[in-house]
Short mmCIF file of C-alpha atoms in Angstrom, two decimals:
data_model
loop_
_atom_site.label_atom_id
_atom_site.label_comp_id
_atom_site.label_asym_id
_atom_site.label_seq_id
_atom_site.Cartn_x
_atom_site.Cartn_y
_atom_site.Cartn_z
CA MET A 19 -179.42 64.80 10.46
CA ALA A 20 -179.23 65.82 14.15
CA ARG A 21 -180.90 63.66 16.77
CA PRO A 22 -183.95 65.29 18.33
CA ARG A 23 -183.64 66.40 21.96
CA THR A 24 -184.88 63.75 24.32
CA ILE A 25 -185.25 66.14 27.26
CA THR A 26 -186.64 69.64 27.24
CA ASP A 27 -184.72 72.58 28.62
CA GLU A 28 -187.51 73.02 31.17
CA ARG A 29 -187.07 69.47 32.51
CA LEU A 30 -183.29 69.87 32.56
CA LEU A 31 -183.60 73.13 34.52
CA GLU A 32 -186.12 71.55 36.88
CA ALA A 33 -183.69 68.73 37.67
CA ALA A 34 -180.84 71.21 38.14
CA ARG A 35 -182.96 73.40 40.44
CA GLU A 36 -183.86 70.36 42.59
CA VAL A 37 -180.22 69.35 42.96
CA PHE A 38 -178.97 72.90 43.62
CA LEU A 39 -181.63 73.45 46.29
CA GLU A 40 -180.71 70.15 47.95
CA GLN A 41 -176.92 70.45 47.71
CA GLY A 42 -176.17 74.13 47.11
CA VAL A 43 -173.91 75.63 44.46
CA SER A 44 -171.31 72.95 45.14
CA ALA A 45 -173.60 70.32 43.56
CA THR A 46 -171.80 68.53 40.76
CA THR A 47 -172.88 68.51 37.16
CA SER A 48 -172.73 64.72 37.29
CA ALA A 49 -175.38 64.73 40.06
CA ILE A 50 -177.54 67.05 37.98
CA ALA A 51 -177.10 64.91 34.87
CA ARG A 52 -178.06 61.78 36.84
CA ARG A 53 -181.20 63.48 38.16
CA ALA A 54 -182.14 64.63 34.64
CA GLU A 55 -181.22 61.23 33.22
CA VAL A 56 -178.87 62.72 30.62
CA SER A 57 -175.13 62.81 30.11
CA GLU A 58 -172.96 65.64 31.41
CA GLY A 59 -172.20 66.33 27.76
CA THR A 60 -175.86 67.15 27.21
CA LEU A 61 -175.72 69.67 30.06
CA PHE A 62 -172.68 71.39 28.60
CA LYS A 63 -174.13 71.49 25.09
CA ARG A 64 -176.96 73.64 26.43
CA PHE A 65 -175.14 75.52 29.23
CA THR A 66 -171.47 76.30 28.81
CA THR A 67 -170.67 76.52 32.55
CA LYS A 68 -172.14 75.28 35.79
CA GLU A 69 -172.66 78.92 36.82
CA GLU A 70 -174.73 79.54 33.68
CA LEU A 71 -176.81 76.43 34.46
CA PHE A 72 -177.27 77.61 38.04
CA GLU A 73 -178.43 81.08 36.95
CA ALA A 74 -180.94 79.62 34.51
CA ALA A 75 -182.20 76.94 36.92
CA MET A 76 -182.69 79.42 39.75
CA GLY A 77 -184.32 82.06 37.55
CA LEU A 78 -181.72 84.69 38.42
CA HIS A 79 -182.19 86.34 35.02
CA ASP A 80 -185.90 86.84 35.71
CA TYR A 81 -185.38 89.43 38.44
CA GLY A 82 -185.93 93.14 37.89
CA LEU A 83 -188.71 92.98 35.31
CA TRP A 84 -190.59 95.56 37.41
CA ARG A 85 -187.89 98.16 36.67
CA ALA A 86 -188.80 98.50 33.00
CA GLU A 87 -192.50 98.52 33.89
CA LEU A 88 -191.95 101.42 36.32
CA LEU A 89 -189.90 103.44 33.82
CA ALA A 90 -192.58 102.92 31.17
CA GLN A 91 -195.03 104.71 33.51
CA VAL A 92 -193.17 108.06 33.50
CA GLY A 93 -195.74 110.80 32.96
CA GLN A 94 -198.66 108.37 33.19
CA GLY A 95 -201.10 107.57 35.96
CA GLU A 96 -200.52 108.59 39.57
CA VAL A 97 -196.88 108.68 40.68
CA ARG A 98 -197.61 107.25 44.12
CA ARG A 99 -199.59 104.35 42.66
CA ASN A 100 -196.83 103.66 40.13
CA LEU A 101 -194.28 103.51 42.96
CA GLU A 102 -196.53 101.30 45.06
CA ARG A 103 -197.05 98.86 42.16
CA ALA A 104 -193.29 98.78 41.58
CA ALA A 105 -192.60 98.07 45.27
CA LEU A 106 -195.19 95.27 45.32
CA ALA A 107 -193.69 93.75 42.17
CA GLN A 108 -190.19 94.00 43.65
CA ILE A 109 -191.36 92.21 46.80
CA ALA A 110 -193.10 89.47 44.78
CA GLU A 111 -190.01 88.87 42.62
CA ALA A 112 -187.69 88.89 45.61
CA LYS A 113 -189.94 86.53 47.59
CA ARG A 114 -189.71 84.04 44.73
CA LEU A 115 -185.97 84.51 44.22
CA PHE A 116 -184.50 84.98 47.71
CA PRO A 117 -184.58 81.31 48.74
CA HIS A 118 -182.49 80.57 45.65
CA LEU A 119 -180.01 83.30 46.53
CA THR A 120 -179.11 81.53 49.75
CA ALA A 121 -177.38 78.95 47.57
CA VAL A 122 -175.40 81.77 45.91
CA PHE A 123 -174.28 83.25 49.22
CA ALA A 124 -173.24 79.82 50.50
CA ARG A 125 -170.09 80.39 48.44
CA GLY A 126 -169.36 83.59 50.38
CA TYR A 127 -170.03 87.29 49.99
CA SER A 128 -166.81 88.30 48.23
CA PRO A 129 -167.12 88.70 44.42
CA GLU A 130 -163.43 87.75 44.14
CA HIS A 131 -164.20 84.30 45.55
CA ASN A 132 -167.77 83.96 44.32
CA PRO A 133 -168.09 84.49 40.56
CA LEU A 134 -171.87 84.20 40.77
CA LEU A 135 -172.03 87.47 42.69
CA ARG A 136 -170.02 89.20 39.99
CA ARG A 137 -172.37 87.80 37.34
CA LEU A 138 -175.45 89.04 39.23
CA ASP A 139 -173.99 92.57 39.04
CA ASP A 140 -175.57 94.02 42.21
CA PRO A 141 -179.32 93.84 41.57
CA VAL A 142 -180.08 96.03 44.61
CA ARG A 143 -178.05 98.89 43.08
CA HIS A 144 -179.97 98.45 39.82
CA ASP A 145 -183.26 98.55 41.78
CA ALA A 146 -182.28 101.85 43.42
CA ASP A 147 -181.03 103.26 40.11
CA ALA A 148 -184.35 102.48 38.40
CA ILE A 149 -186.41 104.12 41.15
CA ALA A 150 -184.10 107.16 41.21
CA ARG A 151 -184.34 107.53 37.44
CA TYR A 152 -188.14 107.30 37.60
CA LEU A 153 -188.24 109.94 40.35
CA ARG A 154 -185.89 112.28 38.45
CA GLU A 155 -187.99 112.01 35.30
CA GLU A 156 -191.22 112.62 37.21
CA THR A 157 -189.58 115.60 38.95
CA ALA A 158 -188.62 117.05 35.57
CA LEU A 159 -192.29 116.78 34.56
CA GLY A 160 -193.37 118.58 37.74
CA ARG A 161 -195.21 115.51 39.04
CA VAL A 162 -192.85 115.15 42.03
CA ARG A 163 -191.31 117.97 44.09
CA PRO A 164 -187.55 118.50 43.77
CA HIS A 165 -185.69 116.18 46.11
CA ASP A 166 -182.60 113.93 46.23
CA ALA A 167 -183.85 111.04 44.08
CA ASP A 168 -180.91 108.80 44.99
CA VAL A 169 -181.64 109.10 48.71
CA ALA A 170 -185.38 108.55 48.20
CA ALA A 171 -184.69 105.48 46.05
CA LEU A 172 -182.31 104.03 48.65
CA GLY A 173 -185.00 104.61 51.27
CA VAL A 174 -187.53 102.62 49.25
CA VAL A 175 -185.10 99.82 48.40
CA GLY A 176 -183.80 99.65 51.97
CA ALA A 177 -187.30 99.45 53.42
CA THR A 178 -188.48 96.81 50.96
CA GLY A 179 -185.28 94.82 51.51
CA GLN A 180 -185.81 94.87 55.26
CA TYR A 181 -189.44 93.86 54.80
CA ILE A 182 -188.46 90.92 52.57
CA HIS A 183 -185.81 89.84 55.06
CA ARG A 184 -188.16 90.08 58.03
CA GLU A 185 -191.26 88.54 56.50
CA HIS A 186 -189.84 85.95 54.11
CA LEU A 187 -186.43 84.87 55.31
CA LEU A 188 -186.87 84.75 59.06
CA PRO A 189 -189.36 82.47 60.77
CA CYS A 190 -192.33 84.27 62.27
CA GLU A 191 -191.86 84.70 66.01
CA PRO A 192 -194.64 83.37 68.23
CA GLY A 193 -197.13 86.13 68.96
CA ARG A 194 -195.91 88.38 66.13
CA GLU A 195 -198.40 89.16 63.42
CA ALA A 196 -197.06 89.03 59.88
CA ILE A 197 -197.42 92.21 57.82
CA ASP A 198 -198.80 91.56 54.37
CA ALA A 199 -197.09 93.25 51.42
CA GLY A 200 -200.03 95.53 50.62
CA ARG A 201 -200.16 96.90 54.15
CA PHE A 202 -196.41 97.40 54.20
CA VAL A 203 -196.29 99.25 50.87
CA ARG A 204 -199.26 101.50 51.69
CA GLY A 205 -197.72 102.37 55.06
CA LEU A 206 -194.31 103.02 53.52
CA PHE A 207 -195.72 105.48 51.00
CA ASP A 208 -197.97 107.08 53.63
CA LEU A 209 -194.65 108.12 55.19
CA LEU A 210 -192.69 108.94 52.03
CA TRP A 211 -195.30 110.52 49.77
CA PRO A 212 -195.73 113.80 51.72
CA GLY A 213 -192.06 114.54 50.97
CA LEU A 214 -192.46 113.76 47.26
CA ARG A 215 -195.89 115.18 46.50
CA PRO A 216 -195.64 118.34 44.32
#
């Protein structure tokens, strides 16, 4: 009969997240095991590599849930509102995840030298692809005017990426008023929607 687990996966991931945020991706599995008060063997029974443990601890698999939600809205509701909700969800997910990504990029920006980047598989490209697909499908239904969906999607993703960088990764400069996500998204689509409206 197998021994019952003495530590939950949630507690193990919490300990790993703490150590990774303190020490970066170079943190050792022995340091994580010490923090979780388990053996390294226990870590590797549940996560086959340190990269897999890092991804799970940092929630890197939880990004992009908004994509499926947007695509499920094809032909339903108002297109502009669907795009605004998707942009707000993207910003909320990125705000939660971006501080964790700094630990990924500490290893460098080259996928050849940073296997974590290869495993993430370019989430920004997937964001743009999801928006472009949504726009193409809505165009086919006559709910959006014909346009270059790839360019429009890159415009949305580029703007939201810049917003996230400015508002959540850089310290607020003295005298500069922060722009809340709702204001940003409404303003963005005030500019873009006239070119998409049928």
